[in-house]
PDB file of C-alpha atoms in Angstrom:
ATOM      1  CA  MET U   1       1.161 -15.857 -24.692  1.00 86.00           C
ATOM      2  CA  VAL U   2       1.986 -12.200 -24.015  1.00 91.00           C
ATOM      3  CA  LYS U   3       2.590 -11.101 -27.601  1.00 95.00           C
ATOM      4  CA  ASN U   4       0.671  -7.877 -28.338  1.00 96.00           C
ATOM      5  CA  LYS U   5      -0.895  -7.900 -24.862  1.00 97.00           C
ATOM      6  CA  SER U   6      -0.633  -5.206 -22.199  1.00 96.00           C
ATOM      7  CA  VAL U   7       1.028  -6.621 -19.091  1.00 96.00           C
ATOM      8  CA  LEU U   8       1.188  -5.242 -15.554  1.00 96.00           C
ATOM      9  CA  ILE U   9       4.142  -6.719 -13.671  1.00 97.00           C
ATOM     10  CA  VAL U  10       3.246  -7.458 -10.038  1.00 97.00           C
ATOM     11  CA  ASP U  11       5.686  -8.382  -7.280  1.00 96.00           C
ATOM     12  CA  ASP U  12       5.302  -8.709  -3.533  1.00 95.00           C
ATOM     13  CA  ILE U  13       8.440  -6.808  -2.482  1.00 92.00           C
ATOM     14  CA  ILE U  14      10.753  -4.643  -4.571  1.00 92.00           C
ATOM     15  CA  ASN U  15      14.276  -4.560  -3.138  1.00 85.00           C
ATOM     16  CA  THR U  16      16.575  -3.231  -5.840  1.00 84.00           C
ATOM     17  CA  GLY U  17      14.245  -3.707  -8.793  1.00 90.00           C
ATOM     18  CA  PHE U  18      16.636  -6.194 -10.399  1.00 89.00           C
ATOM     19  CA  SER U  19      14.155  -9.053 -10.837  1.00 92.00           C
ATOM     20  CA  VAL U  20      11.257  -6.906 -12.056  1.00 94.00           C
ATOM     21  CA  ARG U  21      13.556  -5.245 -14.602  1.00 93.00           C
ATOM     22  CA  LEU U  22      14.457  -8.719 -15.896  1.00 95.00           C
ATOM     23  CA  THR U  23      10.753  -9.554 -16.072  1.00 95.00           C
ATOM     24  CA  TYR U  24      10.059  -6.298 -17.925  1.00 94.00           C
ATOM     25  CA  GLU U  25      12.786  -7.110 -20.467  1.00 94.00           C
ATOM     26  CA  ALA U  26      11.497 -10.668 -20.961  1.00 96.00           C
ATOM     27  CA  ILE U  27       7.940  -9.459 -21.580  1.00 96.00           C
ATOM     28  CA  ALA U  28       9.116  -6.838 -24.076  1.00 95.00           C
ATOM     29  CA  LYS U  29      11.358  -9.401 -25.819  1.00 96.00           C
ATOM     30  CA  ALA U  30       8.369 -11.763 -26.124  1.00 97.00           C
ATOM     31  CA  GLY U  31       6.361  -9.022 -27.856  1.00 97.00           C
ATOM     32  CA  GLY U  32       4.308  -7.968 -24.851  1.00 96.00           C
ATOM     33  CA  LYS U  33       3.622  -4.388 -23.821  1.00 95.00           C
ATOM     34  CA  PRO U  34       4.660  -3.847 -20.185  1.00 94.00           C
ATOM     35  CA  ILE U  35       2.464  -1.029 -18.858  1.00 94.00           C
ATOM     36  CA  GLY U  36       4.047  -0.738 -15.428  1.00 94.00           C
ATOM     37  CA  ILE U  37       5.106  -2.369 -12.192  1.00 97.00           C
ATOM     38  CA  ALA U  38       3.046  -2.805  -9.027  1.00 97.00           C
ATOM     39  CA  ALA U  39       4.174  -4.093  -5.634  1.00 97.00           C
ATOM     40  CA  TYR U  40       2.910  -4.486  -2.116  1.00 96.00           C
ATOM     41  CA  VAL U  41       6.126  -3.079  -0.596  1.00 95.00           C
ATOM     42  CA  ASN U  42       8.925  -0.973  -2.061  1.00 94.00           C
ATOM     43  CA  ARG U  43      12.014  -1.703   0.064  1.00 89.00           C
ATOM     44  CA  GLY U  44      14.651  -0.653  -2.390  1.00 76.00           C
ATOM     45  CA  ASN U  45      14.099   3.067  -2.352  1.00 75.00           C
ATOM     46  CA  VAL U  46      13.635   2.927  -6.121  1.00 88.00           C
ATOM     47  CA  GLY U  47      11.146   4.781  -8.256  1.00 91.00           C
ATOM     48  CA  ALA U  48       9.719   4.531 -11.746  1.00 92.00           C
ATOM     49  CA  SER U  49      12.761   6.180 -13.348  1.00 91.00           C
ATOM     50  CA  GLU U  50      15.194   3.704 -11.734  1.00 89.00           C
ATOM     51  CA  LEU U  51      12.991   0.836 -12.890  1.00 90.00           C
ATOM     52  CA  GLY U  52      12.737   2.264 -16.403  1.00 88.00           C
ATOM     53  CA  VAL U  53       8.936   2.423 -16.398  1.00 90.00           C
ATOM     54  CA  LYS U  54       6.317   5.145 -16.572  1.00 91.00           C
ATOM     55  CA  ASN U  55       4.065   3.591 -13.920  1.00 94.00           C
ATOM     56  CA  PHE U  56       5.291   2.198 -10.597  1.00 96.00           C
ATOM     57  CA  ILE U  57       2.671   1.706  -7.889  1.00 96.00           C
ATOM     58  CA  PHE U  58       3.236   0.298  -4.395  1.00 96.00           C
ATOM     59  CA  LEU U  59       1.106   0.123  -1.252  1.00 96.00           C
ATOM     60  CA  ASP U  60       3.831   0.624   1.347  1.00 95.00           C
ATOM     61  CA  GLU U  61       7.408   1.856   1.427  1.00 93.00           C
ATOM     62  CA  ILE U  62      10.132   0.914   3.881  1.00 92.00           C
ATOM     63  CA  HIS U  63      13.398   2.853   3.707  1.00 84.00           C
ATOM     64  CA  LEU U  64      16.426   0.670   4.316  1.00 77.00           C
ATOM     65  CA  PRO U  65      19.878   1.954   5.126  1.00 75.00           C
ATOM     66  CA  ALA U  66      22.684   1.475   2.630  1.00 72.00           C
ATOM     67  CA  TRP U  67      26.429   1.699   3.125  1.00 75.00           C
ATOM     68  CA  PRO U  68      29.465   1.652   0.868  1.00 74.00           C
ATOM     69  CA  GLY U  69      30.990  -1.845   0.897  1.00 69.00           C
ATOM     70  CA  GLN U  70      33.986  -0.824   2.986  1.00 77.00           C
ATOM     71  CA  ASN U  71      31.680   0.541   5.735  1.00 83.00           C
ATOM     72  CA  CYS U  72      29.040  -2.210   5.712  1.00 80.00           C
ATOM     73  CA  PRO U  73      28.506  -3.510   9.266  1.00 85.00           C
ATOM     74  CA  LEU U  74      27.160  -6.817   7.916  1.00 79.00           C
ATOM     75  CA  CYS U  75      30.316  -7.361   5.865  1.00 77.00           C
ATOM     76  CA  GLN U  76      32.512  -6.436   8.809  1.00 82.00           C
ATOM     77  CA  SER U  77      30.759  -9.054  10.954  1.00 85.00           C
ATOM     78  CA  ASP U  78      31.384 -11.757   8.289  1.00 81.00           C
ATOM     79  CA  LYS U  79      27.738 -12.248   7.315  1.00 80.00           C
ATOM     80  CA  PRO U  80      27.459 -14.359   4.134  1.00 81.00           C
ATOM     81  CA  ILE U  81      26.911 -12.370   0.939  1.00 79.00           C
ATOM     82  CA  ASN U  82      24.053 -13.392  -1.356  1.00 81.00           C
ATOM     83  CA  ILE U  83      25.564 -13.487  -4.823  1.00 82.00           C
ATOM     84  CA  GLN U  84      22.372 -14.614  -6.588  1.00 82.00           C
ATOM     85  CA  TYR U  85      20.614 -11.224  -6.639  1.00 72.00           C
ATOM     86  CA  ALA U  86      21.267  -7.522  -6.766  1.00 67.00           C
ATOM     87  CA  HIS U  87      24.893  -6.486  -6.371  1.00 74.00           C
ATOM     88  CA  GLY U  88      26.305  -9.259  -4.166  1.00 77.00           C
ATOM     89  CA  ALA U  89      28.255 -10.928  -6.974  1.00 82.00           C
ATOM     90  CA  GLU U  90      29.734  -7.581  -8.043  1.00 81.00           C
ATOM     91  CA  TYR U  91      30.856  -6.867  -4.486  1.00 77.00           C
ATOM     92  CA  VAL U  92      32.479 -10.289  -4.062  1.00 79.00           C
ATOM     93  CA  ALA U  93      34.274  -9.945  -7.414  1.00 84.00           C
ATOM     94  CA  GLN U  94      35.742  -6.586  -6.388  1.00 80.00           C
ATOM     95  CA  ASN U  95      36.901  -7.697  -2.951  1.00 72.00           C
TER      96      ASN U  95
END
């Protein structure tokens, strides 16, 4: 359905960009032409270059703190780690 069509990828919130990058790859693999990514909120402190696109548009940006794994206050308080998205699985595998 997307073959030879221009496609704008739209997401509500961009955290790390992981899921929209997968979407971008799937569209390109299916023969579509991804023209960019748009979101309501950019939470991941990522830009077009990190997402691998020319056009990245968002309506609001929220900067979130980030820590190295060994200094993460959430990890130190034994909060569960989400291994389904982003880098949670990598962190668990290393520790």
